[in-house]
Structure formats: structure tokens, C-alpha cells
mmCIF file of C-alpha atoms in Angstrom:
data_model
loop_
_atom_site.group_PDB
_atom_site.id
_atom_site.type_symbol
_atom_site.label_atom_id
_atom_site.label_comp_id
_atom_site.label_asym_id
_atom_site.label_seq_id
_atom_site.Cartn_x
_atom_site.Cartn_y
_atom_site.Cartn_z
ATOM 1 C CA MET L 1 0.018 0.011 0.044
ATOM 2 C CA GLU L 2 1.255 3.508 -0.846
ATOM 3 C CA GLY L 3 1.691 5.641 2.060
ATOM 4 C CA THR L 4 0.610 9.263 2.301
ATOM 5 C CA VAL L 5 3.556 11.395 2.720
ATOM 6 C CA ASP L 6 3.335 14.748 4.241
ATOM 7 C CA GLY L 7 6.430 17.036 4.745
ATOM 8 C CA PHE L 8 4.511 19.953 6.312
ATOM 9 C CA ARG L 9 2.958 18.419 9.221
ATOM 10 C CA TYR L 10 3.132 21.715 11.129
ATOM 11 C CA GLY L 11 2.594 24.173 8.282
ATOM 12 C CA ALA L 12 5.061 26.857 7.541
ATOM 13 C CA VAL L 13 6.720 26.506 11.007
ATOM 14 C CA THR L 14 9.223 23.896 10.132
ATOM 15 C CA PRO L 15 10.283 25.214 6.899
ATOM 16 C CA VAL L 16 10.740 28.777 8.024
ATOM 17 C CA ALA L 17 12.783 27.521 11.178
ATOM 18 C CA ALA L 18 14.766 25.305 8.780
ATOM 19 C CA TYR L 19 15.506 28.234 6.364
ATOM 20 C CA LEU L 20 16.560 30.568 9.245
ATOM 21 C CA MET L 21 19.009 28.022 10.636
ATOM 22 C CA ALA L 22 20.546 27.491 7.244
ATOM 23 C CA CYS L 23 20.927 31.202 6.949
ATOM 24 C CA LEU L 24 22.470 31.626 10.373
ATOM 25 C CA GLY L 25 24.957 28.788 9.578
ATOM 26 C CA GLY L 26 25.847 30.137 6.334
ATOM 27 C CA ALA L 27 26.143 33.700 7.501
ATOM 28 C CA LEU L 28 28.696 32.663 10.249
ATOM 29 C CA GLY L 29 30.520 30.358 8.029
ATOM 30 C CA LEU L 30 31.097 33.112 5.227
ATOM 31 C CA ARG L 31 32.192 35.661 7.933
ATOM 32 C CA CYS L 32 34.687 33.232 9.333
ATOM 33 C CA ILE L 33 36.207 32.525 5.981
ATOM 34 C CA VAL L 34 36.305 36.174 5.113
ATOM 35 C CA ARG L 35 38.241 36.676 8.383
ATOM 36 C CA THR L 36 41.108 34.663 7.008
ATOM 37 C CA LEU L 37 41.193 36.911 3.951
ATOM 38 C CA LEU L 38 41.123 40.345 5.851
ATOM 39 C CA SER L 39 44.205 39.700 8.112
ATOM 40 C CA ASN L 40 47.277 37.780 7.446
ATOM 41 C CA GLN L 41 47.892 37.602 11.127
ATOM 42 C CA SER L 42 44.796 35.586 11.891
ATOM 43 C CA TRP L 43 44.839 31.981 12.833
ATOM 44 C CA LYS L 44 43.621 30.561 9.525
ATOM 45 C CA ALA L 45 43.158 27.084 10.297
ATOM 46 C CA GLY L 46 41.007 28.110 13.414
ATOM 47 C CA TRP L 47 38.762 30.338 11.493
ATOM 48 C CA LEU L 48 38.446 27.993 8.543
ATOM 49 C CA ALA L 49 37.504 25.259 11.130
ATOM 50 C CA LEU L 50 34.945 27.298 12.788
ATOM 51 C CA GLY L 51 33.428 28.361 9.466
ATOM 52 C CA ALA L 52 33.126 24.843 8.234
ATOM 53 C CA ALA L 53 31.547 23.703 11.494
ATOM 54 C CA SER L 54 29.033 26.552 11.348
ATOM 55 C CA ILE L 55 28.097 25.841 7.841
ATOM 56 C CA GLY L 56 27.823 22.196 8.425
ATOM 57 C CA CYS L 57 25.844 22.533 11.764
ATOM 58 C CA GLY L 58 23.435 25.126 9.905
ATOM 59 C CA ILE L 59 22.870 22.491 7.178
ATOM 60 C CA TRP L 60 22.363 19.767 9.477
ATOM 61 C CA THR L 61 20.043 21.559 11.704
ATOM 62 C CA MET L 62 18.076 22.807 8.822
ATOM 63 C CA HIS L 63 17.525 19.162 7.597
ATOM 64 C CA PHE L 64 16.386 17.732 10.939
ATOM 65 C CA ILE L 65 14.182 20.689 11.694
ATOM 66 C CA ALA L 66 12.485 20.169 8.500
ATOM 67 C CA MET L 67 12.065 16.494 9.140
ATOM 68 C CA ILE L 68 10.234 17.096 12.379
ATOM 69 C CA GLY L 69 7.515 18.189 9.952
ATOM 70 C CA PHE L 70 7.775 15.017 7.865
ATOM 71 C CA GLN L 71 5.230 12.197 8.485
ATOM 72 C CA VAL L 72 3.661 9.102 6.872
ATOM 73 C CA LEU L 73 0.054 8.962 7.892
ATOM 74 C CA GLU L 74 -0.097 5.228 7.760
ATOM 75 C CA THR L 75 2.860 4.584 10.055
ATOM 76 C CA ARG L 76 4.885 6.005 12.849
ATOM 77 C CA ILE L 77 8.456 7.155 12.204
ATOM 78 C CA ARG L 78 11.633 6.730 14.239
ATOM 79 C CA TYR L 79 15.323 7.326 13.810
ATOM 80 C CA ASN L 80 18.549 5.509 14.251
ATOM 81 C CA ALA L 81 20.728 7.671 16.661
ATOM 82 C CA GLY L 82 24.036 6.353 15.363
ATOM 83 C CA LEU L 83 23.317 7.375 11.646
ATOM 84 C CA THR L 84 21.778 10.707 12.822
ATOM 85 C CA VAL L 85 25.193 11.576 14.473
ATOM 86 C CA LEU L 86 27.019 10.354 11.580
ATOM 87 C CA SER L 87 25.250 12.612 9.227
ATOM 88 C CA LEU L 88 26.286 15.720 11.270
ATOM 89 C CA ALA L 89 29.896 14.442 11.161
ATOM 90 C CA VAL L 90 29.773 13.896 7.432
ATOM 91 C CA ALA L 91 28.374 17.580 6.935
ATOM 92 C CA ILE L 92 31.080 19.253 8.888
ATOM 93 C CA VAL L 93 33.886 17.143 7.623
ATOM 94 C CA VAL L 94 33.222 17.493 3.842
ATOM 95 C CA VAL L 95 32.136 21.045 4.108
ATOM 96 C CA GLY L 96 35.653 21.596 5.918
ATOM 97 C CA ILE L 97 37.352 19.851 3.011
ATOM 98 C CA GLY L 98 35.867 22.296 0.542
ATOM 99 C CA VAL L 99 36.612 25.351 2.821
ATOM 100 C CA PHE L 100 40.223 24.472 3.411
ATOM 101 C CA ILE L 101 40.744 23.977 -0.312
ATOM 102 C CA VAL L 102 39.611 27.395 -1.004
ATOM 103 C CA GLY L 103 41.304 28.995 2.079
ATOM 104 C CA TYR L 104 44.681 27.589 1.278
ATOM 105 C CA ARG L 105 44.890 26.874 -2.352
ATOM 106 C CA GLY L 106 42.966 30.139 -3.544
ATOM 107 C CA ALA L 107 39.785 30.954 -5.295
ATOM 108 C CA SER L 108 40.728 29.951 -8.791
ATOM 109 C CA THR L 109 38.109 28.583 -11.154
ATOM 110 C CA LEU L 110 39.605 25.084 -10.817
ATOM 111 C CA ASN L 111 39.738 25.191 -7.082
ATOM 112 C CA LEU L 112 36.350 26.522 -6.627
ATOM 113 C CA SER L 113 34.849 23.884 -8.952
ATOM 114 C CA PHE L 114 36.579 21.076 -7.239
ATOM 115 C CA ALA L 115 35.781 22.241 -3.759
ATOM 116 C CA GLY L 116 32.064 23.010 -4.768
ATOM 117 C CA VAL L 117 31.676 19.543 -6.228
ATOM 118 C CA ILE L 118 33.093 18.075 -3.006
ATOM 119 C CA THR L 119 31.079 20.231 -0.682
ATOM 120 C CA GLY L 120 27.915 19.589 -2.752
ATOM 121 C CA LEU L 121 28.371 15.951 -2.724
ATOM 122 C CA GLY L 122 28.796 16.125 0.924
ATOM 123 C CA VAL L 123 25.728 18.110 1.670
ATOM 124 C CA ALA L 124 23.717 15.569 -0.523
ATOM 125 C CA ALA L 125 25.330 12.736 1.167
ATOM 126 C CA MET L 126 24.393 14.266 4.589
ATOM 127 C CA HIS L 127 20.816 14.598 3.467
ATOM 128 C CA TYR L 128 20.470 10.895 2.204
ATOM 129 C CA LEU L 129 22.388 9.657 5.108
ATOM 130 C CA GLY L 130 19.895 11.400 7.498
ATOM 131 C CA MET L 131 17.087 9.827 5.430
ATOM 132 C CA ALA L 132 18.802 6.375 5.862
ATOM 133 C CA ALA L 133 18.501 6.950 9.662
ATOM 134 C CA LEU L 134 14.658 7.093 9.270
ATOM 135 C CA HIS L 135 12.837 3.923 10.089
ATOM 136 C CA LEU L 136 9.317 3.338 9.406
ATOM 137 C CA ASN L 137 7.008 0.262 8.783
ATOM 138 C CA GLY L 138 7.383 0.459 5.083
ATOM 139 C CA THR L 139 9.986 0.838 2.225
ATOM 140 C CA ILE L 140 11.272 4.146 1.138
ATOM 141 C CA ARG L 141 11.679 4.745 -2.555
ATOM 142 C CA TYR L 142 13.247 7.549 -4.471
ATOM 143 C CA ASP L 143 12.544 9.173 -7.875
ATOM 144 C CA ALA L 144 15.907 9.048 -9.830
ATOM 145 C CA THR L 145 15.293 12.530 -11.501
ATOM 146 C CA ALA L 146 14.454 14.387 -8.409
ATOM 147 C CA VAL L 147 17.445 12.906 -6.513
ATOM 148 C CA GLY L 148 19.659 14.040 -9.395
ATOM 149 C CA LEU L 149 18.338 17.467 -9.329
ATOM 150 C CA SER L 150 18.784 17.793 -5.588
ATOM 151 C CA VAL L 151 22.406 16.812 -5.953
ATOM 152 C CA VAL L 152 22.898 19.447 -8.793
ATOM 153 C CA ILE L 153 21.320 22.081 -6.564
ATOM 154 C CA ALA L 154 23.632 21.114 -3.706
ATOM 155 C CA ILE L 155 26.615 21.307 -5.831
ATOM 156 C CA VAL L 156 25.753 24.680 -7.362
ATOM 157 C CA ALA L 157 24.734 26.180 -3.942
ATOM 158 C CA ALA L 158 27.974 24.921 -2.369
ATOM 159 C CA THR L 159 30.045 26.483 -5.242
ATOM 160 C CA ALA L 160 28.201 29.734 -4.920
ATOM 161 C CA ALA L 161 28.727 29.783 -1.173
ATOM 162 C CA LEU L 162 32.405 29.264 -1.468
ATOM 163 C CA TRP L 163 32.630 31.821 -4.214
ATOM 164 C CA ALA L 164 30.743 34.450 -2.065
ATOM 165 C CA ALA L 165 33.088 33.499 0.858
ATOM 166 C CA VAL L 166 36.248 34.665 -1.057
ATOM 167 C CA THR L 167 34.678 37.472 -3.118
ATOM 168 C CA ILE L 168 32.025 39.363 -1.012
ATOM 169 C CA ARG L 169 33.673 40.901 1.993
ATOM 170 C CA GLY L 170 31.311 43.646 3.135
ATOM 171 C CA PHE L 171 28.960 42.731 6.048
ATOM 172 C CA MET L 172 25.740 43.510 4.298
ATOM 173 C CA THR L 173 26.748 41.794 1.178
ATOM 174 C CA SER L 174 27.720 38.735 3.226
ATOM 175 C CA LEU L 175 24.259 38.788 4.758
ATOM 176 C CA GLY L 176 22.596 38.912 1.348
ATOM 177 C CA ALA L 177 24.629 35.956 0.185
ATOM 178 C CA SER L 178 23.689 33.839 3.328
ATOM 179 C CA LEU L 179 19.919 34.638 2.717
ATOM 180 C CA ILE L 180 20.586 33.311 -0.897
ATOM 181 C CA MET L 181 22.467 30.363 0.363
ATOM 182 C CA GLY L 182 19.656 29.512 2.912
ATOM 183 C CA VAL L 183 17.239 29.491 -0.112
ATOM 184 C CA ALA L 184 19.347 26.945 -2.054
ATOM 185 C CA VAL L 185 20.094 24.662 0.734
ATOM 186 C CA THR L 186 16.476 24.635 1.942
ATOM 187 C CA GLY L 187 15.322 24.203 -1.760
ATOM 188 C CA MET L 188 17.846 21.240 -2.138
ATOM 189 C CA HIS L 189 16.360 19.638 0.909
ATOM 190 C CA TYR L 190 12.585 19.953 -0.224
ATOM 191 C CA THR L 191 13.742 18.857 -3.910
ATOM 192 C CA GLY L 192 15.071 15.657 -2.281
ATOM 193 C CA MET L 193 12.053 15.164 -0.208
ATOM 194 C CA SER L 194 9.846 15.438 -3.170
ATOM 195 C CA ALA L 195 11.566 12.338 -4.544
ATOM 196 C CA VAL L 196 10.450 10.274 -1.687
ATOM 197 C CA SER L 197 7.459 7.747 -1.808
ATOM 198 C CA VAL L 198 6.624 5.089 0.828
ATOM 199 C CA HIS L 199 5.363 1.611 0.335
ATOM 200 C CA VAL L 200 3.613 0.796 3.732
ATOM 201 C CA HIS L 201 3.813 -2.764 4.874
ATOM 202 C CA SER L 202 0.934 -4.636 6.477
ATOM 203 C CA ARG L 203 0.008 -3.602 9.927
ATOM 204 C CA THR L 204 1.633 -6.640 11.382
ATOM 205 C CA GLY L 205 4.695 -6.801 9.238
ATOM 206 C CA GLY L 206 7.986 -4.792 9.182
ATOM 207 C CA SER L 207 10.290 -3.549 11.837
ATOM 208 C CA TRP L 208 10.642 0.063 12.499
ATOM 209 C CA ALA L 209 12.309 0.208 16.002
ATOM 210 C CA GLY L 210 14.236 3.351 17.112
ATOM 211 C CA ASP L 211 13.842 6.882 18.874
ATOM 212 C CA SER L 212 10.735 8.711 17.924
ATOM 213 C CA PRO L 213 11.291 12.222 16.281
ATOM 214 C CA THR L 214 10.690 14.252 19.349
ATOM 215 C CA SER L 215 12.643 12.259 21.806
ATOM 216 C CA LEU L 216 15.682 12.020 19.525
ATOM 217 C CA LEU L 217 15.740 15.054 17.241
ATOM 218 C CA LEU L 218 14.797 17.818 19.754
ATOM 219 C CA PRO L 219 17.678 16.976 22.348
ATOM 220 C CA MET L 220 20.197 16.417 19.329
ATOM 221 C CA LEU L 221 19.289 19.606 17.767
ATOM 222 C CA LEU L 222 20.079 21.405 20.948
ATOM 223 C CA GLY L 223 23.858 21.027 20.850
ATOM 224 C CA PRO L 224 24.424 22.469 17.097
ATOM 225 C CA VAL L 225 21.978 25.296 17.996
ATOM 226 C CA ILE L 226 24.003 26.333 20.944
ATOM 227 C CA PHE L 227 27.276 26.014 18.967
ATOM 228 C CA LEU L 228 25.874 28.303 16.285
ATOM 229 C CA LEU L 229 24.948 30.766 18.988
ATOM 230 C CA LEU L 230 28.397 30.685 20.505
ATOM 231 C CA ALA L 231 29.877 31.099 17.103
ATOM 232 C CA GLY L 232 27.689 34.072 16.659
ATOM 233 C CA VAL L 233 29.140 35.618 19.935
ATOM 234 C CA VAL L 234 32.731 35.199 18.540
ATOM 235 C CA VAL L 235 31.688 36.897 15.246
ATOM 236 C CA MET L 236 29.888 39.862 17.229
ATOM 237 C CA PHE L 237 32.921 40.548 19.269
ATOM 238 C CA ASP L 238 35.439 40.514 16.459
ATOM 239 C CA PRO L 239 35.351 43.886 14.774
ATOM 240 C CA LEU L 240 37.017 42.765 11.639
ATOM 241 C CA LEU L 241 34.395 40.183 11.142
ATOM 242 C CA VAL L 242 31.596 42.472 11.565
ATOM 243 C CA LEU L 243 33.079 45.530 9.605
ATOM 244 C CA GLY L 244 34.271 43.608 6.723
ATOM 245 C CA ASP L 245 37.030 44.611 4.359
ATOM 246 C CA GLY L 246 35.806 48.036 3.047
ATOM 247 C CA ASP L 247 34.491 49.277 6.363
ATOM 248 C CA TRP L 248 37.594 48.133 8.223
ATOM 249 C CA ASN L 249 39.932 49.946 5.927
ATOM 250 C CA ARG L 250 37.750 53.199 6.052
ATOM 251 C CA SER L 251 38.094 52.860 9.728
ATOM 252 C CA SER L 252 41.673 52.351 9.803
ATOM 253 C CA ALA L 253 42.075 55.245 7.185
ATOM 254 C CA SER L 254 40.182 57.531 9.481
ATOM 255 C CA THR L 255 42.126 56.686 12.481
ATOM 256 C CA GLU L 256 45.322 57.348 10.464
ATOM 257 C CA SER L 257 44.123 60.744 9.300
ATOM 258 C CA THR L 258 43.717 61.932 12.909
ATOM 259 C CA ALA L 259 47.454 61.263 13.656
ATOM 260 C CA PRO L 260 49.905 64.105 13.311
ATOM 261 C CA GLN L 261 51.363 64.357 9.762
ATOM 262 C CA PRO L 262 54.848 65.151 9.151
ATOM 263 C CA ASP L 263 55.444 68.585 7.583
ATOM 264 C CA PRO L 264 56.701 68.179 3.822
ATOM 265 C CA LEU L 265 59.556 70.601 4.611
ATOM 266 C CA PHE L 266 60.650 70.304 8.057
ATOM 267 C CA GLY L 267 59.122 66.851 9.140
ATOM 268 C CA ASN L 268 57.189 66.485 12.332
ATOM 269 C CA GLN L 269 56.762 68.934 15.197
ATOM 270 C CA GLU L 270 60.105 67.930 16.904
ATOM 271 C CA ASP L 271 62.003 68.763 13.847
ATOM 272 C CA ARG L 272 60.506 72.073 13.283
ATOM 273 C CA VAL L 273 61.679 72.984 16.980
ATOM 274 C CA VAL L 274 65.148 71.841 16.098
ATOM 275 C CA HIS L 275 65.108 73.916 12.859
ATOM 276 C CA ALA L 276 63.729 76.944 14.733
ATOM 277 C CA ARG L 277 66.640 76.711 17.308
ATOM 278 C CA ALA L 278 69.365 76.242 14.921
ATOM 279 C CA PRO L 279 70.265 79.850 14.133
ATOM 280 C CA GLN L 280 70.664 80.860 17.863
ATOM 281 C CA ASP L 281 72.336 77.710 18.993
ATOM 282 C CA PRO L 282 76.083 77.793 19.062
ATOM 283 C CA GLN L 283 76.372 74.065 18.344
ATOM 284 C CA TRP L 284 74.593 74.737 15.011
ATOM 285 C CA ALA L 285 77.061 77.299 13.949
ATOM 286 C CA ALA L 286 79.146 76.556 10.795
ATOM 287 C CA PRO L 287 82.597 75.135 11.563
ATOM 288 C CA HIS L 288 85.543 77.697 11.457
ATOM 289 C CA ASN L 289 87.904 77.444 8.505
ATOM 290 C CA PRO L 290 91.233 78.811 9.233
ATOM 291 C CA HIS L 291 92.325 78.960 5.704
ATOM 292 C CA ARG L 292 89.422 81.096 4.552
#
């Protein structure tokens, strides 16, 4: 029997919440990557790792918040805890590979393409690994066309996000890029979910042991959400991350303009004092030439 699949059990609440988490993770990740480009003195590996973890946690949190609204009317749904945690690790590690490639090898077309493909495949792997953690009294089937489309969207979104991270440095432009990234990542999720159909087993057949969505997902979501909030605090208290390249340079320029400027003829103020004293000070007198 074909099951009735519903991805919007709570209406617009779960899609909107999922989108906001994807935007938050994307915004924090982009700013952390930008931080390594604005200052050569920053701890590059640490900022890149923080950016990768922020993007990965944002994507993973988006996925499972959206999955809270997923149901099949004819059967209960449970989740395998091990696969759920593994999907989070995959998201962070694979996004990290793409971020480190761009961060250390540069933003050439080849590097961006390679890193975008790896990161996009990682995002897709996280999604379908998370779906593999789903247990129900039935068999999940996927439409190959929709699955392929979701993978393409993931690759394009990942490539665009990496390009934005190394190209867009202003705070407001990075915020706009994160909003677009949130649309792409959330769109990838729901495109992948549109590929799902469920063949429900008989009432007495099948095995679907595991933890219920609320008992497993809500506590597990708490950790990544807290991490994103802490990462947000780090960003808020780093002026270079908040201001961005253009604003930071303008701020530095204005600070330098208020400093005393050397006189083009006599140098700074101390030099002018020395020159003013020169005619009256005997030690500045010209040396005596006995042969003149």
C-alpha cells in the first residue's frame, strides 16, 4: 500500500525555522572564512574550521528541523541515533574539505569547482544519510530525476557559497549571500524530499524500532544550535568580522588621518623645533675654517 507522505505536518513553522538555521550557519561560516582573507595575522586554520563547523551545523540543523514536520500518515516514524550523528559528522567534515581547499589553495576557477563539487556531494550525502536513519513500517523509494536534481542544486549552492566567501567581504553583502545560500540549501532539501515515496507494509509486518522524532531530534538539535549561538558571539565580538574589508579599511584610514602628519619641509613638530633653534644655538654654527 502506498503511504500518504506529508512534509509539512506543522504548516510553515518547520520550513521557516529550517530556512533561518541554514541562513544563520551560512552567515557565520562566510564571515569566518572572510576573516582569514582580511588579516594575514589571523589563525587561518582555526577560523576556517569554525566556518566549516558553522556551515555544517547549519545545514544539518536545517535538515532535521524540516524532518520534524515529515510524516507518513499510515505509520509511525523513528530514527537511528548512530546514523543521525554520523550525518552531522559528514556535513562538517566534507564542508571543511571544501573550505580548506579554497582557504589555502586560493579561489581559482579550478579550485572553486573542485571544492564546490566535493562540498555539494557532502551536503547531498548528509541529506540521504539522514534519510537512511529514518525507520518506518514500510519501504522508502526515491525518484531518480528528483534525486539527481537535488544533488545538482547542492553542488551549485556549495560552489556559490564558496565563491561568495572569497569574493564578497562587506557585512551587508555577506548577509545577502547567506540569505540566498539558505534558499538554495533549503530548496535542495525539499527537492530531495519530493523524490520520496513510501510503500507501507501490512499492519503486522516490518520492523521500525528506534527513537521517535521528538525524543531524539529535539535533544540532538540543542547541541548544534548552542554551537551556532556561541559562534555568533565570537563573530559579534570581532570587529574585523563585523565590519568587513571595506568598512575596516575606512575605519583604519580615518584613524590614521587623525594622527599628526609630518611637515613636507621640516618633518614633524619635533623637527620644526630643532630647525627653529638652529640659528641661535652655537652648536649649530658653521665650523670655522682657518684657511678662509
